[in-house]
PDB file of C-alpha atoms and ligand atoms in Angstrom:
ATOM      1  CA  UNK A   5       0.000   0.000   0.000  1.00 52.00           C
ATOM      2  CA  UNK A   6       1.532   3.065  -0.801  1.00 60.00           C
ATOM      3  CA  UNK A   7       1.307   4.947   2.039  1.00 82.00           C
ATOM      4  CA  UNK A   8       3.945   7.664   1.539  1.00 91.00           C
ATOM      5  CA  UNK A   9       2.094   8.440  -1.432  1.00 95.00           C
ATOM      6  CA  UNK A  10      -1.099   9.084   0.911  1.00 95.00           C
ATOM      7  CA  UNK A  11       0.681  11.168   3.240  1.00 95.00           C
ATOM      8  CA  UNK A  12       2.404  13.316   0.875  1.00 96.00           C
ATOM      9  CA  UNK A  13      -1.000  13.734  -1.015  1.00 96.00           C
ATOM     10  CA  UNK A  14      -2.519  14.727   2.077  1.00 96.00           C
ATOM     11  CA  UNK A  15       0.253  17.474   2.994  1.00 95.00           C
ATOM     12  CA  UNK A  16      -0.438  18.675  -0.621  1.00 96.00           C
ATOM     13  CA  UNK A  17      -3.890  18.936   0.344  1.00 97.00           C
ATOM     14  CA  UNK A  18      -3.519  20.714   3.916  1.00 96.00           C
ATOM     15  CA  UNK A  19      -0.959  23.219   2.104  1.00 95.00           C
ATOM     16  CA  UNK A  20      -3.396  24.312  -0.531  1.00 96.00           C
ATOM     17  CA  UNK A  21      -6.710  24.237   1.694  1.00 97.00           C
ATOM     18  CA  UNK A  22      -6.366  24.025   5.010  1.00 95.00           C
ATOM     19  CA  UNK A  23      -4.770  27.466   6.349  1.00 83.00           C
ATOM     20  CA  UNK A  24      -2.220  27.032   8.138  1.00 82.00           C
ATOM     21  CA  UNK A  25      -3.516  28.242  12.258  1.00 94.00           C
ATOM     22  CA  UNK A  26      -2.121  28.735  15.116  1.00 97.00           C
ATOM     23  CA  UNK A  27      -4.762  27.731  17.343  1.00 98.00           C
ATOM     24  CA  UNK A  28      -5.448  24.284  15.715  1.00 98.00           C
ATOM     25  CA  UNK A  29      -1.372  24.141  15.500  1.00 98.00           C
ATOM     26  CA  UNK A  30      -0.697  24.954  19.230  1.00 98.00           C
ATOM     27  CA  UNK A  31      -3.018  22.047  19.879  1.00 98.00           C
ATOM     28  CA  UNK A  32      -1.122  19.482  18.108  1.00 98.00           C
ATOM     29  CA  UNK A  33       2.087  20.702  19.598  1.00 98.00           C
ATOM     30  CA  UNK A  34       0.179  20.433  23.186  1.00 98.00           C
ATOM     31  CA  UNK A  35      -0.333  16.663  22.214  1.00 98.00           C
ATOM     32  CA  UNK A  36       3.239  15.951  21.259  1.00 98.00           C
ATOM     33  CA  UNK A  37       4.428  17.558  24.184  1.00 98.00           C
ATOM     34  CA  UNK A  38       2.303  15.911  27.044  1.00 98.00           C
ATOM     35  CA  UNK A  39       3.498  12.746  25.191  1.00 98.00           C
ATOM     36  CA  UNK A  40      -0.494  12.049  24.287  1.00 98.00           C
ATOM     37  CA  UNK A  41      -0.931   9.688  21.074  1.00 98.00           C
ATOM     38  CA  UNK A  42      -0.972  11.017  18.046  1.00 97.00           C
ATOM     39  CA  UNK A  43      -4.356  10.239  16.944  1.00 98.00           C
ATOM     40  CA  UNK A  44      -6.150  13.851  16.426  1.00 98.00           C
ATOM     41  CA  UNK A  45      -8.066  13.564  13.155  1.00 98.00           C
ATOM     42  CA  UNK A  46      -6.058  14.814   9.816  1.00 98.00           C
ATOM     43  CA  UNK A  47      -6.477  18.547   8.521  1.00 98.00           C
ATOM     44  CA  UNK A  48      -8.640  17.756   6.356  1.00 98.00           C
ATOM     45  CA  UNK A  49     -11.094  15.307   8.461  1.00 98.00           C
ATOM     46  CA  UNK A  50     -11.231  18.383  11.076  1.00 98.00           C
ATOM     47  CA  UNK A  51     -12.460  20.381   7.889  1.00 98.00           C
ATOM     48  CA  UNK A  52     -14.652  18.145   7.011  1.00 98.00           C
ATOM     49  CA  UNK A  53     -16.382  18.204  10.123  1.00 98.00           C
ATOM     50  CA  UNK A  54     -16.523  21.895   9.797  1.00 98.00           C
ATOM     51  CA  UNK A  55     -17.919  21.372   6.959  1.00 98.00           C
ATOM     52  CA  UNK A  56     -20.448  19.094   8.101  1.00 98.00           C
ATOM     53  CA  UNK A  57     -21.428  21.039  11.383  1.00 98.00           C
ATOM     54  CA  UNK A  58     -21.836  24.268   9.269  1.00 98.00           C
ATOM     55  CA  UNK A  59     -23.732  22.928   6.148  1.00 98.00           C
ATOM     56  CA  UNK A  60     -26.249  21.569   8.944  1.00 98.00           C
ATOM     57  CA  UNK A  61     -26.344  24.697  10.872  1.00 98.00           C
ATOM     58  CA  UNK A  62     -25.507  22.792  13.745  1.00 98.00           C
ATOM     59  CA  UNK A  63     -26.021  24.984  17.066  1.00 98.00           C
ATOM     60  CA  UNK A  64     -25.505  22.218  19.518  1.00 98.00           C
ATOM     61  CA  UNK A  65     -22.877  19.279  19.335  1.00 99.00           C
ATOM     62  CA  UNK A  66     -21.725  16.711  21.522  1.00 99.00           C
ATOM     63  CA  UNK A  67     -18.487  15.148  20.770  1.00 99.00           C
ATOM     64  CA  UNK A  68     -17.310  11.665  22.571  1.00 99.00           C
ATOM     65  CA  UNK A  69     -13.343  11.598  22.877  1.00 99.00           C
ATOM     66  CA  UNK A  70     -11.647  14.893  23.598  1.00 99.00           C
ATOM     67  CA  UNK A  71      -7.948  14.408  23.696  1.00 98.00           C
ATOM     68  CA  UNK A  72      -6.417  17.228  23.010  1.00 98.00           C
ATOM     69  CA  UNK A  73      -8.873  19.496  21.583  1.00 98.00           C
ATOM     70  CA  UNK A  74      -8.033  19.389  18.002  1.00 98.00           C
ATOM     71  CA  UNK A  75     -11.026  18.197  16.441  1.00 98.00           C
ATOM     72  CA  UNK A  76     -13.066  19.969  19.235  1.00 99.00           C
ATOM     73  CA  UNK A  77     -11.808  23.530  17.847  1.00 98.00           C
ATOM     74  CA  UNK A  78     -13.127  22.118  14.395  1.00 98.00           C
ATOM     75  CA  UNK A  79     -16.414  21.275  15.707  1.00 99.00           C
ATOM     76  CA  UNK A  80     -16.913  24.539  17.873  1.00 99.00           C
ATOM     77  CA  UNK A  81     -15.596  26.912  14.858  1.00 98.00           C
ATOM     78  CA  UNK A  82     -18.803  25.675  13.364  1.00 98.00           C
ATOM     79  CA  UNK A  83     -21.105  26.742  15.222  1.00 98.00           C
ATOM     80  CA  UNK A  84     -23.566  30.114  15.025  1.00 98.00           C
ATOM     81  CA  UNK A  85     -23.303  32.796  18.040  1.00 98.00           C
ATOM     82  CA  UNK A  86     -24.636  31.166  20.596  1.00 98.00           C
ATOM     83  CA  UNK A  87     -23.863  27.672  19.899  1.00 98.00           C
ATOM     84  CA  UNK A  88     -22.692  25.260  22.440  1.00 98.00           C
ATOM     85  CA  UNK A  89     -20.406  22.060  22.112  1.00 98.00           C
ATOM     86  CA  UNK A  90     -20.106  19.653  25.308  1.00 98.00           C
ATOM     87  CA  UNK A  91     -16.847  17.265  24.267  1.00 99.00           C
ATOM     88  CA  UNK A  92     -16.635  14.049  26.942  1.00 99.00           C
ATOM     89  CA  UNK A  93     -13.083  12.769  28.167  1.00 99.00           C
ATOM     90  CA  UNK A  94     -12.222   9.830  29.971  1.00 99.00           C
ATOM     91  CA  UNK A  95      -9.097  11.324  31.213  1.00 98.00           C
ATOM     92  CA  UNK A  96      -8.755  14.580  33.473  1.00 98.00           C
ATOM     93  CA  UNK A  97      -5.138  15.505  31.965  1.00 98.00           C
ATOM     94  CA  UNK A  98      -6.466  15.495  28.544  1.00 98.00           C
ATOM     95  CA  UNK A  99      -9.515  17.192  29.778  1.00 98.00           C
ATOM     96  CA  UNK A 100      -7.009  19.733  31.183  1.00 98.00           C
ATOM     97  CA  UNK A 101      -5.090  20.219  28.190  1.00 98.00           C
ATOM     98  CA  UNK A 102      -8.023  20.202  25.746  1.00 98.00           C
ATOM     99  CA  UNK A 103      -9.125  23.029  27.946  1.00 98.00           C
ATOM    100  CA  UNK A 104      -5.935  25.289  27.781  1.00 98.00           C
ATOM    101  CA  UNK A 105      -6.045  24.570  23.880  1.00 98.00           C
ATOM    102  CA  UNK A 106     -10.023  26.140  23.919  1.00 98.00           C
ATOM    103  CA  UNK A 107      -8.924  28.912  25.699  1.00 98.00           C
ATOM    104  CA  UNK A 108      -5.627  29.432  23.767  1.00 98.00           C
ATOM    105  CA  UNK A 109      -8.241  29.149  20.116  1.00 98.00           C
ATOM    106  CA  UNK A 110     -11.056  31.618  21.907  1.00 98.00           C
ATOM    107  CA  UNK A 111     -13.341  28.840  22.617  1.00 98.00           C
ATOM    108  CA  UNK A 112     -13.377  28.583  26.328  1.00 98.00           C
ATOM    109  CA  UNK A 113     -17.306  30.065  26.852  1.00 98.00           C
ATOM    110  CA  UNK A 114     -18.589  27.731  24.058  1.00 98.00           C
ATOM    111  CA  UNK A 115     -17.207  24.348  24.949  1.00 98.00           C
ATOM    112  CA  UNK A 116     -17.848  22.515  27.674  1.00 98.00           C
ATOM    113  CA  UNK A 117     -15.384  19.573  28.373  1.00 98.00           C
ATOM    114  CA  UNK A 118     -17.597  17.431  30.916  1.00 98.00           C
ATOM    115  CA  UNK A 119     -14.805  14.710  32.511  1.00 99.00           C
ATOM    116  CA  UNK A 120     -15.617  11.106  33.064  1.00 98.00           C
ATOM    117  CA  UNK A 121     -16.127   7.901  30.879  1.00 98.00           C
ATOM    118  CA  UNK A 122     -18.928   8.075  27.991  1.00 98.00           C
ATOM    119  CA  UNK A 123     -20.610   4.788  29.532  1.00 98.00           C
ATOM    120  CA  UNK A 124     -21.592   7.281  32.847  1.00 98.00           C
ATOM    121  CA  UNK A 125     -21.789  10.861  30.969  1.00 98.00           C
ATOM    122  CA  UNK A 126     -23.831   9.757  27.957  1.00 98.00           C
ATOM    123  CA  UNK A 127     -26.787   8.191  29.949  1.00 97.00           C
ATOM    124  CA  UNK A 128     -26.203  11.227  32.639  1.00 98.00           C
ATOM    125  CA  UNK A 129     -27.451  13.364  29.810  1.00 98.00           C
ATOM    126  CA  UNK A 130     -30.051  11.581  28.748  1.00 96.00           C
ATOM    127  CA  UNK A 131     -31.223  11.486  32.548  1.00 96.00           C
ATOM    128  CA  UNK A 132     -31.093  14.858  32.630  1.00 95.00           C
ATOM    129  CA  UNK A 133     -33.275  15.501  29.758  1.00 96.00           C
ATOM    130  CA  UNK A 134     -30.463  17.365  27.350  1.00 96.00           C
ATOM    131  CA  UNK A 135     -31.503  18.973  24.757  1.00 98.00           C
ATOM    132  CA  UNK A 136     -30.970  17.083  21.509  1.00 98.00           C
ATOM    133  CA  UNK A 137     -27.622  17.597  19.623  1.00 98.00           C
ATOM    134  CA  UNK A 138     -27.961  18.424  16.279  1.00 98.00           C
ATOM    135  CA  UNK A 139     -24.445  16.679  15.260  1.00 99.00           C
ATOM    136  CA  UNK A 140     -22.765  13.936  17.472  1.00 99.00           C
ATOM    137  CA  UNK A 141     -19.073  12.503  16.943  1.00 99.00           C
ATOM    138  CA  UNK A 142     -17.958  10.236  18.268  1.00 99.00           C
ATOM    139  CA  UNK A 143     -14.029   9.288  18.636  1.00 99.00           C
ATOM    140  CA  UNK A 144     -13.156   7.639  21.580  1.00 99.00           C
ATOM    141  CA  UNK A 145     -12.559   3.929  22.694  1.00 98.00           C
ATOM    142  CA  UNK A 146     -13.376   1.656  19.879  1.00 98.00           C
ATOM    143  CA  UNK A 147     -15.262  -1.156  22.599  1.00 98.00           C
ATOM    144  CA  UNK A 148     -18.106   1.538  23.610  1.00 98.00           C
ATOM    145  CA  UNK A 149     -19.006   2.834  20.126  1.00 98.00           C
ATOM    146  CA  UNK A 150     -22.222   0.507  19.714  1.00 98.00           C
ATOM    147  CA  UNK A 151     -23.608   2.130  23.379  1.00 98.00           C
ATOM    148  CA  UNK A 152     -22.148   5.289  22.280  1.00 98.00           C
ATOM    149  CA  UNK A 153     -24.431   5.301  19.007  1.00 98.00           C
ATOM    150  CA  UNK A 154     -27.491   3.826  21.181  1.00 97.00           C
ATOM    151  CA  UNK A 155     -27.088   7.144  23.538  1.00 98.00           C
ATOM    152  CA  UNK A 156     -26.493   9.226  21.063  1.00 98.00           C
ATOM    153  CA  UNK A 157     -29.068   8.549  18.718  1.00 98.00           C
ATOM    154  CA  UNK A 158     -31.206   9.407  22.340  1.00 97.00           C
ATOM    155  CA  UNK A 159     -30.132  12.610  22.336  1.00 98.00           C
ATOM    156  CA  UNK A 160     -30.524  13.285  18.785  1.00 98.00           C
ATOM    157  CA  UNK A 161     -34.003  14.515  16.983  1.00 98.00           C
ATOM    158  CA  UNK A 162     -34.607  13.839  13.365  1.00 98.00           C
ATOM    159  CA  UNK A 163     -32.441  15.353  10.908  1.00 98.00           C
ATOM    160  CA  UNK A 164     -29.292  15.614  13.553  1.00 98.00           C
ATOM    161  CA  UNK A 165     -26.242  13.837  12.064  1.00 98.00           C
ATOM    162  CA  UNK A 166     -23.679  10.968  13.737  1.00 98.00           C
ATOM    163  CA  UNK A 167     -20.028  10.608  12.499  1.00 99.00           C
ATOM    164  CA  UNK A 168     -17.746   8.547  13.880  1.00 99.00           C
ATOM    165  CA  UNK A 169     -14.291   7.931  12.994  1.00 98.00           C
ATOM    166  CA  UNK A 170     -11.717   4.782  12.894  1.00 98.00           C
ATOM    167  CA  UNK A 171     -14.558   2.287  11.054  1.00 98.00           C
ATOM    168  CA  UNK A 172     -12.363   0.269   8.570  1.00 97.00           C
ATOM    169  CA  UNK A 173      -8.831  -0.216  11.067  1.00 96.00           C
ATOM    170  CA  UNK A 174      -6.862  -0.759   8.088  1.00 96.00           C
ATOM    171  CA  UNK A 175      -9.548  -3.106   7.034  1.00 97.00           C
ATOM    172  CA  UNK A 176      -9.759  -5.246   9.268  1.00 97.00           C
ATOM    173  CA  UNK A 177     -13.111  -4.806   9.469  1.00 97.00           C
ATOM    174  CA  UNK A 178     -13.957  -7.452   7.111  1.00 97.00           C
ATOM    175  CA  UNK A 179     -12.921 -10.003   9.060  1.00 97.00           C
ATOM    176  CA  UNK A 180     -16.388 -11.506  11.111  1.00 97.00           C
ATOM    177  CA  UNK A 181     -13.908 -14.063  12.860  1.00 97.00           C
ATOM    178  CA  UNK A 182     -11.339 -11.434  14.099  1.00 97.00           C
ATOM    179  CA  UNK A 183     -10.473 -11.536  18.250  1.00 97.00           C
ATOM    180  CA  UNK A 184      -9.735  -7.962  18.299  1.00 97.00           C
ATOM    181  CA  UNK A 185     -12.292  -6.465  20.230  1.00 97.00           C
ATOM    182  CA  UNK A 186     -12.224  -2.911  18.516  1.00 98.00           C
ATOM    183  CA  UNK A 187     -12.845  -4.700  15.522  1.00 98.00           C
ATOM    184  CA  UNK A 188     -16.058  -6.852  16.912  1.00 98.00           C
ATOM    185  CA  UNK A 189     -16.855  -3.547  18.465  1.00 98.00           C
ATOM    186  CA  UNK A 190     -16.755  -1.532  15.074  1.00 98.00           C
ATOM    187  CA  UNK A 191     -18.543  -4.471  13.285  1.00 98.00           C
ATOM    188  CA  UNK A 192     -21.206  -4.224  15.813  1.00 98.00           C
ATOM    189  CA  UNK A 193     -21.382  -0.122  15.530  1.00 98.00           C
ATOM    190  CA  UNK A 194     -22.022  -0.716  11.845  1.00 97.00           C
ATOM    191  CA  UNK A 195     -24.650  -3.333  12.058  1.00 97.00           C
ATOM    192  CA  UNK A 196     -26.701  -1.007  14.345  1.00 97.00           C
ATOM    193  CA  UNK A 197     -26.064   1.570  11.805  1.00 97.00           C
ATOM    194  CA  UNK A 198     -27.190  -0.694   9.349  1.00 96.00           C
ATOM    195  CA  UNK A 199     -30.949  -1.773  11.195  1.00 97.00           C
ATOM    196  CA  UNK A 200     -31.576   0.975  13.028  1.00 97.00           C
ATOM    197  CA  UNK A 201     -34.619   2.145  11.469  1.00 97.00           C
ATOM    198  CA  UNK A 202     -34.298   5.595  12.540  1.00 97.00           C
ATOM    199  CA  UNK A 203     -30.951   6.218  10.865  1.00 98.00           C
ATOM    200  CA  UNK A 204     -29.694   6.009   7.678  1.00 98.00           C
ATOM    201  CA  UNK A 205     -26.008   5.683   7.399  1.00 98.00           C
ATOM    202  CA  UNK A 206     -22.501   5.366   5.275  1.00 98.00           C
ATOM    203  CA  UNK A 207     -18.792   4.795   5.231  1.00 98.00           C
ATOM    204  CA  UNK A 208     -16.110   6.616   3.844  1.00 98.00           C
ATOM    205  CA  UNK A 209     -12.542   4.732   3.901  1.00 98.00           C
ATOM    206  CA  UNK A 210     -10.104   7.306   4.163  1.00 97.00           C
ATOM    207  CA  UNK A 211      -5.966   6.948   3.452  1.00 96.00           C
ATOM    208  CA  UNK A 212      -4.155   9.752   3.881  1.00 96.00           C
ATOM    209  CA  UNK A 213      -1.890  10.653   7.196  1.00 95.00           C
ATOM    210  CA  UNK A 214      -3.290   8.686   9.543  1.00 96.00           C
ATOM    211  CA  UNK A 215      -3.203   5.593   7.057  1.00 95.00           C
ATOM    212  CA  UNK A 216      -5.932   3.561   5.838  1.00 96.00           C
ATOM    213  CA  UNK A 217      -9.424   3.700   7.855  1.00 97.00           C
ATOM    214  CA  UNK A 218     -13.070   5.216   6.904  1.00 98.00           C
ATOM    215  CA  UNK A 219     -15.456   7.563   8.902  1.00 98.00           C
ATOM    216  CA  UNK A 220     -19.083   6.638   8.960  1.00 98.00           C
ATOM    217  CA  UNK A 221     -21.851   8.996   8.400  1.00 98.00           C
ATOM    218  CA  UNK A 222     -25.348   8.932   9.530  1.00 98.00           C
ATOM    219  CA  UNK A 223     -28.688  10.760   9.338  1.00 98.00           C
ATOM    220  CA  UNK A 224     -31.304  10.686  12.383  1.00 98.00           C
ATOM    221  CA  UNK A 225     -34.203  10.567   9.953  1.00 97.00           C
TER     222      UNK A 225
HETATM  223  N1  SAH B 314     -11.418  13.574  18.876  1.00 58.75           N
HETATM  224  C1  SAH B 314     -10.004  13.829  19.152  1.00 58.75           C
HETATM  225  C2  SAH B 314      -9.249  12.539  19.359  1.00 58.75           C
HETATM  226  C3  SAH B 314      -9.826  11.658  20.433  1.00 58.75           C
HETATM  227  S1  SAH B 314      -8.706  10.345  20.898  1.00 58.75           S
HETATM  228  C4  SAH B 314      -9.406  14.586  17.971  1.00 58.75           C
HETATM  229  O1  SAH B 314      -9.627  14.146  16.831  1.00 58.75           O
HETATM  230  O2  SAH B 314      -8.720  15.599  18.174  1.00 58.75           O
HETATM  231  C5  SAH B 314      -9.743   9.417  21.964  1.00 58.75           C
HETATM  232  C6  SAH B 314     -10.016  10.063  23.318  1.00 58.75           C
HETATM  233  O3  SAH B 314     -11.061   9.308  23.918  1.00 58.75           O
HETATM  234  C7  SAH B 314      -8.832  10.002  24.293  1.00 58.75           C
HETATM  235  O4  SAH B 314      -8.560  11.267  24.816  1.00 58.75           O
HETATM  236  C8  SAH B 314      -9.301   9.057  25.379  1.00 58.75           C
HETATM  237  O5  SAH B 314      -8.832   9.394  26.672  1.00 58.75           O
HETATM  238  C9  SAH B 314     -10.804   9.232  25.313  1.00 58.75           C
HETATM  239  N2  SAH B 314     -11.542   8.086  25.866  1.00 58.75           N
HETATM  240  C10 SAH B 314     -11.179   6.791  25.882  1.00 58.75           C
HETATM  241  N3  SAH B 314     -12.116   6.049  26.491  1.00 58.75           N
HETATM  242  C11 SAH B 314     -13.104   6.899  26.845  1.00 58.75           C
HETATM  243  C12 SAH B 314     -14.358   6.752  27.505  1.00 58.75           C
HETATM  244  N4  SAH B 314     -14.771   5.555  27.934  1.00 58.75           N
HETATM  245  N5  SAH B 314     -15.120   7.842  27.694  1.00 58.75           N
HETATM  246  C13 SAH B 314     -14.705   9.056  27.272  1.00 58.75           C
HETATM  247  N6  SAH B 314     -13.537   9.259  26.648  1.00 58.75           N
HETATM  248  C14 SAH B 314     -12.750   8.208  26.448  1.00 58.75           C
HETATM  249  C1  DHB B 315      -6.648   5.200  17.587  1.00 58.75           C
HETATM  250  C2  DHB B 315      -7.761   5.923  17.994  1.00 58.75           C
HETATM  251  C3  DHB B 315      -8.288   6.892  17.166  1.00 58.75           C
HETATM  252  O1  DHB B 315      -9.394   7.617  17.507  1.00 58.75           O
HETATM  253  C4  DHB B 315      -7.720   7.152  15.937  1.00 58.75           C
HETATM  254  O2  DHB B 315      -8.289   8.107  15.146  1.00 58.75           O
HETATM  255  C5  DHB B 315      -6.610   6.441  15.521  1.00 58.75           C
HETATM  256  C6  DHB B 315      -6.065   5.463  16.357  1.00 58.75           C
HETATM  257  C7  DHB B 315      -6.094   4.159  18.469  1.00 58.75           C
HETATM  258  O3  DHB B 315      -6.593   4.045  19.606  1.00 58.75           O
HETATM  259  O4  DHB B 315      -5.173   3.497  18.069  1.00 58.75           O
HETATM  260 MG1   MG B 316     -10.149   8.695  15.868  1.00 58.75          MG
END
């Protein structure tokens, strides 16, 4: 697989569309030098969400796997005056930096990072009666995505969209016998995608900088 080729495709297409920014840039930098992974979304999947959130005139998103921030500042760029984004973490010290990045991109009063695992937060909001989210995505361990979509599809109203990255892991995917649990987990994610009669859904395999893996796609109808 020619993945140089990928990467240097993808640098071609940061450098002639995604401006270069020091907010989103500071972020990465934060990663690398707390020693978090390197796993932030590419340039141009951050744009896409963009994209996405803004095309849908998305004024409330939840987002499951912080990290750093990264795609966060994305996300939040999207949104109208007024607009909110809560972003769930797992882990306080990337709760902390992802918080120093919002304030460092002019973010701070907009996003709310809420710590704790997804499996407690998600149904906390749906406890609480949250309003719905109007675009959900979720990024963060690969074993809770199938309850991740369940609760998120709760706190989602018809025409809100669900993305969630890391779907083909290098392919992998195809494989129904695999013993990697992210793998059984992602098959799973996509067969609720697939009969859940209030969604329809797709997936995008994506190469590029962060190698070969697809985003899915999916419409609360
Ligand atoms: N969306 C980010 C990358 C997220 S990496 C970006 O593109 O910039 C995945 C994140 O999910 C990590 O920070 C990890 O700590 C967090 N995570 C892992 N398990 C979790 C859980 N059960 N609940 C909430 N967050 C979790
Ligand atoms: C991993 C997680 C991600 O969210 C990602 O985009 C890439 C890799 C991982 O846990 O390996
Ligand atoms: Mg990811």
């Amino acid at each position: 697989m020619p993945d140089d080729l990928w990467t240097d495709v993808d640098r071609y297409i940061d450098n002639v569309l995604v401006r270069p920014d020091r907010a989103l840039q500071e972020a990465l930098d934060s990663t690398r030098a707390a020693g978090l992974p390197a796993i932030s979304v590419a340039p141009n999947q951050g744009k896409l969400l963009y994209i996405l959130a803004r095309a849908t005139g998305a004024r409330r998103i939840l987002e499951i796997g912080t990290l750093a921030g990264y795609s966060t500042i994305w996300l939040a760029r999207a949104l109208p005056p007024g607009g909110f984004l809560l972003s769930l973490e797992a882990e306080p010290r990337h709760a902390e930096i992802a918080r120093a990045n919002l304030e460092r991109a002019g973010l701070a009063r907009v996003v709310e990072v809420r710590v704790g695992a997804a499996q407690a937060t998600l149904p906390q909001l749906v406890a609480e009666r949250a309003d719905p989210f109007d675009l959900t995505f979720i990024d963060a361990d690969k074993p809770g995505y199938p309850a991740y979509l369940r609760w998120a599809l709760d706190l989602s109203r018809p025409g809100s969209l669900i993305i969630a990255d890391n779907v083909v892991r290098d392919g992998k995917i195809i494989d129904a016998a695999s013993r990697d649990s992210n793998v059984q987990a992602i098959r799973e994610f996509n067969e609720v995608l697939a009969v859940e009669p209030r969604l329809t859904a797709t997936v995008l395999q994506t190469v590029g900088v962060k190698g070969y893996d697809g985003l899915a796609i999916a419409l609360v109808t």
